[in-house]
Structure formats: C-alpha cells, structure tokens
PDB file of C-alpha atoms in Angstrom:
ATOM      1  CA  MET A   1      93.021 -26.512 -87.503  1.00 77.00           C
ATOM      2  CA  THR A   2      89.783 -25.164 -88.976  1.00 84.00           C
ATOM      3  CA  ARG A   3      87.316 -23.836 -86.373  1.00 93.00           C
ATOM      4  CA  VAL A   4      84.028 -22.818 -87.939  1.00 97.00           C
ATOM      5  CA  LEU A   5      81.617 -20.306 -86.427  1.00 98.00           C
ATOM      6  CA  VAL A   6      78.031 -20.412 -87.716  1.00 98.00           C
ATOM      7  CA  THR A   7      75.887 -17.391 -86.903  1.00 98.00           C
ATOM      8  CA  GLY A   8      72.127 -17.752 -87.054  1.00 97.00           C
ATOM      9  CA  ALA A   9      72.692 -21.268 -85.739  1.00 96.00           C
ATOM     10  CA  SER A  10      69.092 -21.924 -84.695  1.00 94.00           C
ATOM     11  CA  GLY A  11      67.459 -20.336 -87.738  1.00 94.00           C
ATOM     12  CA  GLN A  12      66.348 -22.242 -90.815  1.00 94.00           C
ATOM     13  CA  LEU A  13      69.736 -22.507 -92.568  1.00 97.00           C
ATOM     14  CA  GLY A  14      71.977 -22.636 -89.490  1.00 97.00           C
ATOM     15  CA  PRO A  15      71.144 -26.209 -88.423  1.00 97.00           C
ATOM     16  CA  TYR A  16      71.776 -27.435 -91.978  1.00 97.00           C
ATOM     17  CA  LEU A  17      75.209 -25.760 -91.902  1.00 98.00           C
ATOM     18  CA  LEU A  18      76.007 -27.363 -88.535  1.00 98.00           C
ATOM     19  CA  ARG A  19      74.857 -30.760 -89.792  1.00 97.00           C
ATOM     20  CA  GLU A  20      76.996 -30.430 -92.915  1.00 97.00           C
ATOM     21  CA  LEU A  21      80.040 -29.505 -90.814  1.00 97.00           C
ATOM     22  CA  GLN A  22      79.391 -32.402 -88.447  1.00 97.00           C
ATOM     23  CA  GLN A  23      79.182 -34.816 -91.385  1.00 96.00           C
ATOM     24  CA  ARG A  24      82.546 -33.524 -92.624  1.00 96.00           C
ATOM     25  CA  GLY A  25      84.119 -33.894 -89.185  1.00 95.00           C
ATOM     26  CA  LEU A  26      84.847 -30.169 -88.888  1.00 96.00           C
ATOM     27  CA  PRO A  27      84.813 -28.569 -85.403  1.00 95.00           C
ATOM     28  CA  ALA A  28      82.014 -26.009 -85.228  1.00 97.00           C
ATOM     29  CA  LEU A  29      80.280 -23.675 -82.822  1.00 97.00           C
ATOM     30  CA  GLY A  30      77.328 -21.400 -83.244  1.00 98.00           C
ATOM     31  CA  TRP A  31      75.732 -18.129 -82.279  1.00 97.00           C
ATOM     32  CA  SER A  32      72.009 -17.674 -81.918  1.00 95.00           C
ATOM     33  CA  GLY A  33      69.872 -14.721 -80.993  1.00 90.00           C
ATOM     34  CA  HIS A  34      67.822 -16.719 -78.492  1.00 86.00           C
ATOM     35  CA  PHE A  35      69.034 -20.351 -78.220  1.00 88.00           C
ATOM     36  CA  GLN A  36      71.810 -21.625 -75.985  1.00 91.00           C
ATOM     37  CA  GLY A  37      72.851 -25.257 -75.775  1.00 94.00           C
ATOM     38  CA  GLU A  38      74.082 -27.721 -78.384  1.00 95.00           C
ATOM     39  CA  LEU A  39      73.062 -28.515 -81.958  1.00 94.00           C
ATOM     40  CA  PHE A  40      74.604 -31.259 -84.091  1.00 95.00           C
ATOM     41  CA  GLY A  41      77.473 -31.599 -81.655  1.00 94.00           C
ATOM     42  CA  ALA A  42      78.256 -27.850 -81.725  1.00 96.00           C
ATOM     43  CA  PRO A  43      78.011 -25.603 -78.656  1.00 97.00           C
ATOM     44  CA  ILE A  44      75.646 -22.680 -79.276  1.00 97.00           C
ATOM     45  CA  GLU A  45      75.976 -19.340 -77.509  1.00 97.00           C
ATOM     46  CA  ALA A  46      73.298 -16.636 -77.373  1.00 97.00           C
ATOM     47  CA  VAL A  47      74.920 -13.561 -78.947  1.00 97.00           C
ATOM     48  CA  PRO A  48      72.778 -10.518 -79.862  1.00 96.00           C
ATOM     49  CA  LEU A  49      73.910  -9.319 -83.278  1.00 97.00           C
ATOM     50  CA  ASP A  50      72.667  -5.804 -82.603  1.00 95.00           C
ATOM     51  CA  SER A  51      75.391  -5.422 -79.935  1.00 96.00           C
ATOM     52  CA  PRO A  52      78.911  -4.760 -81.287  1.00 96.00           C
ATOM     53  CA  THR A  53      80.337  -5.330 -77.811  1.00 97.00           C
ATOM     54  CA  ALA A  54      78.677  -8.735 -77.515  1.00 97.00           C
ATOM     55  CA  ILE A  55      79.989  -9.712 -80.964  1.00 97.00           C
ATOM     56  CA  LEU A  56      83.530  -8.626 -80.090  1.00 97.00           C
ATOM     57  CA  GLU A  57      83.601 -10.452 -76.747  1.00 97.00           C
ATOM     58  CA  ALA A  58      82.073 -13.649 -78.127  1.00 97.00           C
ATOM     59  CA  PHE A  59      84.398 -13.660 -81.159  1.00 97.00           C
ATOM     60  CA  GLU A  60      87.536 -13.208 -79.077  1.00 97.00           C
ATOM     61  CA  ARG A  61      86.517 -16.067 -76.779  1.00 95.00           C
ATOM     62  CA  VAL A  62      86.664 -18.566 -79.654  1.00 95.00           C
ATOM     63  CA  LEU A  63      88.749 -16.987 -82.466  1.00 96.00           C
ATOM     64  CA  PRO A  64      87.286 -18.999 -85.346  1.00 97.00           C
ATOM     65  CA  THR A  65      89.301 -19.545 -88.518  1.00 96.00           C
ATOM     66  CA  LEU A  66      86.142 -19.512 -90.687  1.00 97.00           C
ATOM     67  CA  VAL A  67      82.866 -17.656 -90.126  1.00 97.00           C
ATOM     68  CA  LEU A  68      79.718 -18.643 -91.997  1.00 98.00           C
ATOM     69  CA  HIS A  69      77.550 -15.607 -91.309  1.00 98.00           C
ATOM     70  CA  ALA A  70      73.928 -16.644 -91.777  1.00 97.00           C
ATOM     71  CA  GLY A  71      72.544 -14.571 -88.904  1.00 97.00           C
ATOM     72  CA  ALA A  72      70.170 -11.783 -89.922  1.00 96.00           C
ATOM     73  CA  LEU A  73      66.892 -10.057 -89.249  1.00 95.00           C
ATOM     74  CA  SER A  74      65.337 -11.763 -92.238  1.00 91.00           C
ATOM     75  CA  ARG A  75      61.587 -11.294 -91.963  1.00 91.00           C
ATOM     76  CA  ILE A  76      60.741  -8.474 -94.325  1.00 91.00           C
ATOM     77  CA  ALA A  77      57.839  -7.265 -92.187  1.00 90.00           C
ATOM     78  CA  ASP A  78      60.057  -7.132 -89.056  1.00 92.00           C
ATOM     79  CA  CYS A  79      62.606  -5.021 -90.938  1.00 94.00           C
ATOM     80  CA  GLN A  80      59.882  -2.710 -92.205  1.00 94.00           C
ATOM     81  CA  ARG A  81      58.556  -2.193 -88.660  1.00 94.00           C
ATOM     82  CA  ASP A  82      61.992  -1.557 -87.134  1.00 96.00           C
ATOM     83  CA  PRO A  83      64.473  -0.212 -89.714  1.00 97.00           C
ATOM     84  CA  ALA A  84      67.029   0.763 -87.055  1.00 97.00           C
ATOM     85  CA  ARG A  85      67.253  -2.803 -85.792  1.00 97.00           C
ATOM     86  CA  ALA A  86      67.362  -4.123 -89.361  1.00 97.00           C
ATOM     87  CA  PHE A  87      70.406  -2.023 -90.187  1.00 97.00           C
ATOM     88  CA  ALA A  88      72.031  -2.776 -86.819  1.00 98.00           C
ATOM     89  CA  ILE A  89      71.851  -6.522 -87.492  1.00 97.00           C
ATOM     90  CA  ASN A  90      72.034  -6.766 -91.283  1.00 97.00           C
ATOM     91  CA  SER A  91      74.633  -4.066 -91.857  1.00 97.00           C
ATOM     92  CA  ASN A  92      76.455  -2.905 -88.715  1.00 97.00           C
ATOM     93  CA  ALA A  93      76.983  -6.434 -87.360  1.00 97.00           C
ATOM     94  CA  VAL A  94      78.426  -7.460 -90.725  1.00 97.00           C
ATOM     95  CA  ALA A  95      80.897  -4.569 -90.582  1.00 96.00           C
ATOM     96  CA  THR A  96      81.914  -5.615 -87.055  1.00 96.00           C
ATOM     97  CA  LEU A  97      82.511  -9.194 -88.154  1.00 96.00           C
ATOM     98  CA  ALA A  98      84.401  -8.005 -91.224  1.00 96.00           C
ATOM     99  CA  ALA A  99      86.719  -5.936 -89.014  1.00 95.00           C
ATOM    100  CA  LEU A 100      87.284  -8.820 -86.594  1.00 96.00           C
ATOM    101  CA  THR A 101      87.974 -11.415 -89.266  1.00 95.00           C
ATOM    102  CA  ARG A 102      90.297  -9.015 -91.027  1.00 94.00           C
ATOM    103  CA  PHE A 103      92.231  -8.316 -87.789  1.00 95.00           C
ATOM    104  CA  TYR A 104      92.506 -11.982 -86.821  1.00 95.00           C
ATOM    105  CA  GLN A 105      93.022 -13.163 -90.411  1.00 94.00           C
ATOM    106  CA  SER A 106      89.958 -15.400 -90.349  1.00 94.00           C
ATOM    107  CA  ARG A 107      87.889 -16.215 -93.405  1.00 95.00           C
ATOM    108  CA  LEU A 108      84.370 -14.779 -93.659  1.00 96.00           C
ATOM    109  CA  VAL A 109      81.500 -15.979 -95.852  1.00 97.00           C
ATOM    110  CA  HIS A 110      78.505 -13.647 -95.642  1.00 97.00           C
ATOM    111  CA  LEU A 111      75.062 -14.801 -96.690  1.00 98.00           C
ATOM    112  CA  SER A 112      73.144 -12.157 -98.633  1.00 98.00           C
ATOM    113  CA  THR A 113      69.910 -12.280-100.616  1.00 97.00           C
ATOM    114  CA  ASP A 114      68.362 -12.005-104.058  1.00 98.00           C
ATOM    115  CA  LEU A 115      66.176  -9.221-102.630  1.00 97.00           C
ATOM    116  CA  VAL A 116      68.973  -6.689-103.150  1.00 97.00           C
ATOM    117  CA  PHE A 117      67.509  -6.463-106.692  1.00 98.00           C
ATOM    118  CA  ASP A 118      64.322  -4.685-107.739  1.00 96.00           C
ATOM    119  CA  GLY A 119      62.940  -7.639-109.694  1.00 96.00           C
ATOM    120  CA  GLU A 120      62.408  -5.809-112.965  1.00 96.00           C
ATOM    121  CA  LYS A 121      64.908  -7.887-114.926  1.00 94.00           C
ATOM    122  CA  GLY A 122      65.377 -11.383-113.533  1.00 96.00           C
ATOM    123  CA  ASN A 123      68.243 -13.782-114.230  1.00 98.00           C
ATOM    124  CA  TYR A 124      70.531 -11.481-112.238  1.00 98.00           C
ATOM    125  CA  CYS A 125      74.276 -12.008-112.441  1.00 98.00           C
ATOM    126  CA  GLU A 126      76.915 -10.704-110.055  1.00 97.00           C
ATOM    127  CA  ALA A 127      77.644  -7.609-112.190  1.00 97.00           C
ATOM    128  CA  ASP A 128      74.043  -6.332-112.211  1.00 98.00           C
ATOM    129  CA  ALA A 129      73.260  -3.111-110.372  1.00 97.00           C
ATOM    130  CA  LEU A 130      71.539  -3.288-106.995  1.00 97.00           C
ATOM    131  CA  ASN A 131      68.234  -1.573-106.355  1.00 97.00           C
ATOM    132  CA  PRO A 132      66.566  -3.068-103.269  1.00 97.00           C
ATOM    133  CA  LEU A 133      62.931  -2.157-102.655  1.00 95.00           C
ATOM    134  CA  SER A 134      62.492  -3.169 -99.010  1.00 95.00           C
ATOM    135  CA  ILE A 135      64.249  -2.193 -95.788  1.00 96.00           C
ATOM    136  CA  TYR A 136      65.420  -5.786 -95.578  1.00 96.00           C
ATOM    137  CA  GLY A 137      66.979  -5.632 -99.048  1.00 96.00           C
ATOM    138  CA  LYS A 138      68.536  -2.223 -98.393  1.00 97.00           C
ATOM    139  CA  SER A 139      70.079  -3.319 -95.094  1.00 97.00           C
ATOM    140  CA  LYS A 140      71.491  -6.478 -96.685  1.00 97.00           C
ATOM    141  CA  ALA A 141      72.908  -4.509 -99.621  1.00 97.00           C
ATOM    142  CA  GLU A 142      74.664  -2.159 -97.211  1.00 96.00           C
ATOM    143  CA  GLY A 143      76.080  -5.125 -95.309  1.00 96.00           C
ATOM    144  CA  GLU A 144      77.582  -6.566 -98.483  1.00 95.00           C
ATOM    145  CA  GLN A 145      79.832  -3.550 -98.948  1.00 92.00           C
ATOM    146  CA  ALA A 146      81.645  -4.130 -95.656  1.00 89.00           C
ATOM    147  CA  ILE A 147      82.667  -7.576 -96.917  1.00 91.00           C
ATOM    148  CA  LEU A 148      83.490  -6.774-100.523  1.00 88.00           C
ATOM    149  CA  ARG A 149      85.993  -4.124 -99.481  1.00 82.00           C
ATOM    150  CA  TRP A 150      88.075  -6.924 -97.938  1.00 75.00           C
ATOM    151  CA  THR A 151      90.016  -9.155-100.329  1.00 72.00           C
ATOM    152  CA  ARG A 152      89.499 -12.362 -98.298  1.00 79.00           C
ATOM    153  CA  GLY A 153      85.782 -11.854 -97.774  1.00 89.00           C
ATOM    154  CA  VAL A 154      83.019 -13.670 -99.633  1.00 97.00           C
ATOM    155  CA  VAL A 155      79.433 -12.562-100.266  1.00 98.00           C
ATOM    156  CA  VAL A 156      77.007 -15.228-101.436  1.00 98.00           C
ATOM    157  CA  ARG A 157      73.606 -13.993-102.585  1.00 98.00           C
ATOM    158  CA  VAL A 158      71.165 -16.830-102.080  1.00 98.00           C
ATOM    159  CA  SER A 159      67.755 -17.239-103.648  1.00 97.00           C
ATOM    160  CA  LEU A 160      64.645 -18.565-101.901  1.00 96.00           C
ATOM    161  CA  MET A 161      65.588 -21.605 -99.793  1.00 95.00           C
ATOM    162  CA  VAL A 162      63.092 -24.385 -99.126  1.00 94.00           C
ATOM    163  CA  GLY A 163      62.888 -27.381 -96.853  1.00 92.00           C
ATOM    164  CA  PRO A 164      61.696 -28.472 -93.413  1.00 90.00           C
ATOM    165  CA  HIS A 165      63.054 -26.762 -90.303  1.00 89.00           C
ATOM    166  CA  LEU A 166      65.449 -29.259 -88.708  1.00 89.00           C
ATOM    167  CA  LEU A 167      64.495 -28.064 -85.214  1.00 88.00           C
ATOM    168  CA  GLY A 168      60.780 -28.444 -85.852  1.00 81.00           C
ATOM    169  CA  CYS A 169      60.063 -24.704 -85.715  1.00 81.00           C
ATOM    170  CA  PRO A 170      57.260 -23.178 -87.796  1.00 80.00           C
ATOM    171  CA  SER A 171      58.226 -22.226 -91.349  1.00 86.00           C
ATOM    172  CA  PHE A 172      56.544 -21.084 -94.558  1.00 86.00           C
ATOM    173  CA  PHE A 173      57.441 -24.348 -96.292  1.00 89.00           C
ATOM    174  CA  GLY A 174      56.197 -26.404 -93.351  1.00 88.00           C
ATOM    175  CA  ASP A 175      52.923 -24.499 -93.408  1.00 91.00           C
ATOM    176  CA  GLN A 176      52.521 -25.276 -97.119  1.00 92.00           C
ATOM    177  CA  LEU A 177      53.065 -28.972 -96.431  1.00 89.00           C
ATOM    178  CA  ASP A 178      50.536 -28.967 -93.603  1.00 91.00           C
ATOM    179  CA  ARG A 179      47.871 -27.136 -95.590  1.00 93.00           C
ATOM    180  CA  LEU A 180      48.104 -29.431 -98.603  1.00 92.00           C
ATOM    181  CA  ARG A 181      48.243 -32.590 -96.481  1.00 92.00           C
ATOM    182  CA  ASN A 182      45.185 -31.506 -94.491  1.00 93.00           C
ATOM    183  CA  GLY A 183      43.160 -30.422 -97.509  1.00 93.00           C
ATOM    184  CA  HIS A 184      43.263 -26.680 -96.840  1.00 94.00           C
ATOM    185  CA  PRO A 185      43.458 -24.097 -99.659  1.00 94.00           C
ATOM    186  CA  LEU A 186      46.839 -22.544-100.406  1.00 92.00           C
ATOM    187  CA  THR A 187      47.001 -19.135-102.082  1.00 93.00           C
ATOM    188  CA  LEU A 188      50.174 -18.491-104.113  1.00 93.00           C
ATOM    189  CA  PHE A 189      51.447 -15.821-106.492  1.00 94.00           C
ATOM    190  CA  THR A 190      51.592 -16.570-110.196  1.00 95.00           C
ATOM    191  CA  ASP A 191      53.704 -13.484-110.933  1.00 93.00           C
ATOM    192  CA  GLU A 192      56.590 -13.705-108.451  1.00 95.00           C
ATOM    193  CA  TRP A 193      59.583 -15.710-109.634  1.00 96.00           C
ATOM    194  CA  ARG A 194      62.607 -17.072-107.790  1.00 97.00           C
ATOM    195  CA  THR A 195      65.278 -19.730-108.365  1.00 98.00           C
ATOM    196  CA  PRO A 196      64.574 -21.975-105.353  1.00 97.00           C
ATOM    197  CA  LEU A 197      67.117 -24.340-103.843  1.00 96.00           C
ATOM    198  CA  SER A 198      66.996 -26.560-100.800  1.00 95.00           C
ATOM    199  CA  PHE A 199      68.565 -25.664 -97.469  1.00 96.00           C
ATOM    200  CA  ALA A 200      70.702 -28.806 -97.744  1.00 95.00           C
ATOM    201  CA  THR A 201      72.035 -27.750-101.160  1.00 96.00           C
ATOM    202  CA  ALA A 202      72.761 -24.252 -99.880  1.00 97.00           C
ATOM    203  CA  ALA A 203      74.548 -25.563 -96.780  1.00 97.00           C
ATOM    204  CA  ARG A 204      76.726 -27.909 -98.811  1.00 97.00           C
ATOM    205  CA  ALA A 205      77.636 -25.130-101.227  1.00 98.00           C
ATOM    206  CA  LEU A 206      78.372 -22.548 -98.515  1.00 98.00           C
ATOM    207  CA  VAL A 207      80.660 -24.889 -96.588  1.00 98.00           C
ATOM    208  CA  GLU A 208      82.482 -25.772 -99.806  1.00 97.00           C
ATOM    209  CA  ILE A 209      82.889 -22.083-100.661  1.00 98.00           C
ATOM    210  CA  GLY A 210      84.162 -21.385 -97.160  1.00 97.00           C
ATOM    211  CA  LEU A 211      86.785 -24.115 -97.392  1.00 96.00           C
ATOM    212  CA  SER A 212      87.961 -22.909-100.812  1.00 96.00           C
ATOM    213  CA  ASP A 213      90.255 -19.976-101.550  1.00 94.00           C
ATOM    214  CA  PHE A 214      87.569 -18.049-103.474  1.00 96.00           C
ATOM    215  CA  SER A 215      86.962 -14.425-102.508  1.00 94.00           C
ATOM    216  CA  GLY A 216      84.453 -11.959-103.888  1.00 95.00           C
ATOM    217  CA  LEU A 217      80.806 -12.295-104.913  1.00 97.00           C
ATOM    218  CA  LEU A 218      78.770 -15.325-105.968  1.00 98.00           C
ATOM    219  CA  HIS A 219      75.131 -16.027-106.774  1.00 98.00           C
ATOM    220  CA  LEU A 220      73.662 -19.250-105.431  1.00 98.00           C
ATOM    221  CA  GLY A 221      70.254 -20.248-106.719  1.00 98.00           C
ATOM    222  CA  GLY A 222      68.561 -23.355-108.020  1.00 97.00           C
ATOM    223  CA  PRO A 223      68.598 -24.472-111.659  1.00 97.00           C
ATOM    224  CA  GLU A 224      65.001 -23.387-112.388  1.00 97.00           C
ATOM    225  CA  ARG A 225      63.076 -20.108-112.491  1.00 98.00           C
ATOM    226  CA  LEU A 226      59.739 -20.893-110.861  1.00 97.00           C
ATOM    227  CA  SER A 227      56.802 -18.854-109.639  1.00 96.00           C
ATOM    228  CA  ARG A 228      55.416 -19.412-106.159  1.00 95.00           C
ATOM    229  CA  TYR A 229      52.393 -21.028-107.802  1.00 95.00           C
ATOM    230  CA  GLU A 230      54.525 -23.377-109.914  1.00 96.00           C
ATOM    231  CA  MET A 231      56.379 -24.475-106.803  1.00 95.00           C
ATOM    232  CA  GLY A 232      53.041 -25.180-105.155  1.00 94.00           C
ATOM    233  CA  GLN A 233      51.926 -27.227-108.148  1.00 95.00           C
ATOM    234  CA  GLN A 234      55.032 -29.409-107.932  1.00 94.00           C
ATOM    235  CA  LEU A 235      54.592 -29.814-104.189  1.00 93.00           C
ATOM    236  CA  ALA A 236      50.921 -30.785-104.567  1.00 94.00           C
ATOM    237  CA  THR A 237      51.808 -33.329-107.269  1.00 93.00           C
ATOM    238  CA  HIS A 238      54.512 -34.840-105.082  1.00 91.00           C
ATOM    239  CA  LEU A 239      52.166 -35.138-102.101  1.00 90.00           C
ATOM    240  CA  GLY A 240      49.292 -36.448-104.201  1.00 91.00           C
ATOM    241  CA  ALA A 241      47.201 -33.526-102.969  1.00 92.00           C
ATOM    242  CA  ASN A 242      44.166 -32.179-104.784  1.00 92.00           C
ATOM    243  CA  PRO A 243      45.472 -29.532-107.232  1.00 91.00           C
ATOM    244  CA  ALA A 244      42.224 -27.596-106.737  1.00 93.00           C
ATOM    245  CA  LEU A 245      43.536 -26.621-103.292  1.00 93.00           C
ATOM    246  CA  LEU A 246      45.964 -24.231-105.000  1.00 94.00           C
ATOM    247  CA  VAL A 247      44.481 -20.763-105.403  1.00 95.00           C
ATOM    248  CA  PRO A 248      46.372 -18.601-107.929  1.00 95.00           C
ATOM    249  CA  THR A 249      46.627 -14.888-107.213  1.00 94.00           C
ATOM    250  CA  ARG A 250      48.608 -11.848-108.325  1.00 92.00           C
ATOM    251  CA  ARG A 251      50.824  -9.704-106.116  1.00 85.00           C
ATOM    252  CA  ALA A 252      48.708  -6.646-106.879  1.00 79.00           C
ATOM    253  CA  ASP A 253      45.700  -8.433-105.393  1.00 82.00           C
ATOM    254  CA  ALA A 254      47.476  -9.042-102.074  1.00 80.00           C
ATOM    255  CA  PRO A 255      48.577  -5.651-100.693  1.00 80.00           C
ATOM    256  CA  ALA A 256      51.551  -5.725 -98.344  1.00 79.00           C
ATOM    257  CA  PRO A 257      53.162  -3.017 -96.181  1.00 78.00           C
ATOM    258  CA  GLU A 258      56.473  -3.502 -97.982  1.00 82.00           C
ATOM    259  CA  PRO A 259      57.186  -3.540-101.735  1.00 83.00           C
ATOM    260  CA  ARG A 260      57.781  -6.941-103.318  1.00 87.00           C
ATOM    261  CA  PRO A 261      60.063  -7.434-106.331  1.00 94.00           C
ATOM    262  CA  ARG A 262      58.590  -9.341-109.249  1.00 94.00           C
ATOM    263  CA  ASP A 263      61.460 -11.512-110.521  1.00 97.00           C
ATOM    264  CA  THR A 264      64.638 -11.942-108.483  1.00 97.00           C
ATOM    265  CA  SER A 265      65.782 -15.138-110.189  1.00 98.00           C
ATOM    266  CA  LEU A 266      69.552 -15.555-109.972  1.00 98.00           C
ATOM    267  CA  ASN A 267      72.057 -16.610-112.612  1.00 98.00           C
ATOM    268  CA  SER A 268      74.342 -19.101-110.839  1.00 98.00           C
ATOM    269  CA  ALA A 269      76.673 -19.789-113.783  1.00 98.00           C
ATOM    270  CA  ARG A 270      79.737 -18.453-111.971  1.00 98.00           C
ATOM    271  CA  TRP A 271      79.165 -20.702-108.966  1.00 98.00           C
ATOM    272  CA  ARG A 272      78.625 -23.707-111.243  1.00 97.00           C
ATOM    273  CA  ASP A 273      81.843 -22.965-113.145  1.00 97.00           C
ATOM    274  CA  LEU A 274      83.818 -22.793-109.897  1.00 97.00           C
ATOM    275  CA  PHE A 275      82.169 -25.751-108.140  1.00 97.00           C
ATOM    276  CA  PRO A 276      80.855 -28.026-110.898  1.00 96.00           C
ATOM    277  CA  SER A 277      80.935 -31.231-108.848  1.00 95.00           C
ATOM    278  CA  LEU A 278      78.429 -30.056-106.231  1.00 94.00           C
ATOM    279  CA  PRO A 279      74.855 -31.373-106.518  1.00 93.00           C
ATOM    280  CA  TRP A 280      72.327 -28.989-108.068  1.00 96.00           C
ATOM    281  CA  PRO A 281      68.910 -30.652-107.763  1.00 95.00           C
ATOM    282  CA  THR A 282      65.780 -29.325-109.413  1.00 95.00           C
ATOM    283  CA  PHE A 283      62.776 -28.524-107.231  1.00 94.00           C
ATOM    284  CA  THR A 284      61.217 -31.882-108.109  1.00 93.00           C
ATOM    285  CA  ASP A 285      64.472 -33.702-107.329  1.00 93.00           C
ATOM    286  CA  PHE A 286      64.619 -31.953-103.965  1.00 92.00           C
ATOM    287  CA  LEU A 287      61.065 -33.080-103.164  1.00 91.00           C
ATOM    288  CA  ARG A 288      61.923 -36.667-104.081  1.00 89.00           C
ATOM    289  CA  GLU A 289      65.005 -36.596-101.847  1.00 86.00           C
ATOM    290  CA  MET A 290      63.345 -34.942 -98.884  1.00 79.00           C
ATOM    291  CA  GLU A 291      61.886 -37.133 -96.199  1.00 59.00           C
ATOM    292  CA  LEU A 292      58.385 -35.804 -95.864  1.00 44.00           C
ATOM    293  CA  GLU A 293      57.123 -38.332 -93.373  1.00 39.00           C
TER     294      GLU A 293
END
C-alpha cells in the first residue's frame, strides 16, 4: 500500500499536497519544521531538516513508500544570512533522504527551483547548464545532484507558485491581494520574468509524477512567461482594483543583498508530453478558479 510522506507540510505547497492526497484517498503523513498536529487528515510531526539523526529516526518510524520532498529553507534572504543552514537543509538533508529512500526502496520526488539558473537566457529546458546566483539557488542545485545519481529519484524544478496559503499564514501573494483590495500601492518589477503556476496545479502534478514510474529531471512551470508587473496587472483586473495602484519599477532600482536572476522562465514541454491530461491553467484561468472571498 502506498504511504506518502510530505515534507514541508505546513509551508505554502505542503498543505496543497496533503489536500490532493486526501482527495485521492491516499494515506499521508507530514513533516514540518515547527508544526505538530494534523492537516487534511494527515498526522504531522515536527522534524528539523538540519538534523540527519532526526531525519533518520523519523523516517524509520514510518517507512513511507513515496516521499514528496517540499521542505526547504526557501527564503532567499534567510539563505543569504545563514549559508551553513541553507546547505544543511537544502543539500545535506536531501542527500540523507536520498540514501534512506534508496536503502528502503522508496520513491523520492524532490522539489527544486527555477533559481538554479542565472536568468540570462530564459525558457530553460532540462538540458540547460546551471549557474545559480544566490545561496538559495546554489544550495538547491547541490541538493539536486544527490537525487539525480539515483535511478529511481525524481527532481522537479518548479517555477514561481502562486495562491492563498491554505493555513491562513502570511504570504507574498496574500499581501498583494490585501494591498490591491485596500487601495494601497503595489510596486512590482517590469524586468523579472517567471512562468507562474498555482499551488493547486503544482500539487496535482507532483502527486501524479510521484505515482508514475518516471525518474530523472522535469521542469514544471505555467504556460505563460510573465513579468511580476504583468501578473499584478492581471490580478488588479480580476479584482476590479484601480490599475494606478500598480507602480512599475526595475530590479536595478531596488537593491537587494542577494543577486536576482532576470528571466528564469521554464520550458515545461517534457512534462506536458509525459502528462498531457493534467490541467495547465493560465494565470487568468487560475484567478478565475480561485476563491478570493
């Protein structure tokens, strides 16, 4: 019987994964860095990913048949401030999970990021060379290698994910909604491009990949290359908000402690060829489907 472990269970993607598994009737459990309890019918255990011993003990208590590894230190600024912790969680923990799933013959799907690229090209496919600019991107790129050396492992590089936090926690997308609804200005880059997809779309795709026999590397992004500003325009239109609230700016005019890639849009053709029946909504379609109220 399939037993699915979801790491990062209380993050932004984790609850969507647990909800998707619940809807499919698949037994699931989760790990979280700080939450312990139950989410979407799944027991959640607090397991620090920077502790190999904690990972080993928690894994051997449950022996999952499938691991959807969404846990990470994902805030770029946090990684920049504490590189050692970034590599402990985003690289070393991945290697530990890879070793455990290999030993126990479990299946492992590791969530990576479009920020393993430098953003100078865009429309990145799986064969393109990596050149991460940030500590976050470098630690995630290193983590990928532990998976790709194993024939049953899967790495899925995901683009920018959008949607409300199912647990009601603060989020960048939620802040955008609040600002536009309350008539506050929203400053967005016109020269930073991604291929956004919803958390629900990503969760559905990742579960489907996990249940398949695919191994290797896949890119998972939305069907459109959009700038942050273009996404804001579509969101303002959907909400009926005043478009004048959107303040366009360039990355060079907003200095940050970490480097930001310009265009990390992903080419998802391989994923679409392998899983053509899965929904692939545009950003506007996602906004129409999302319950905003």
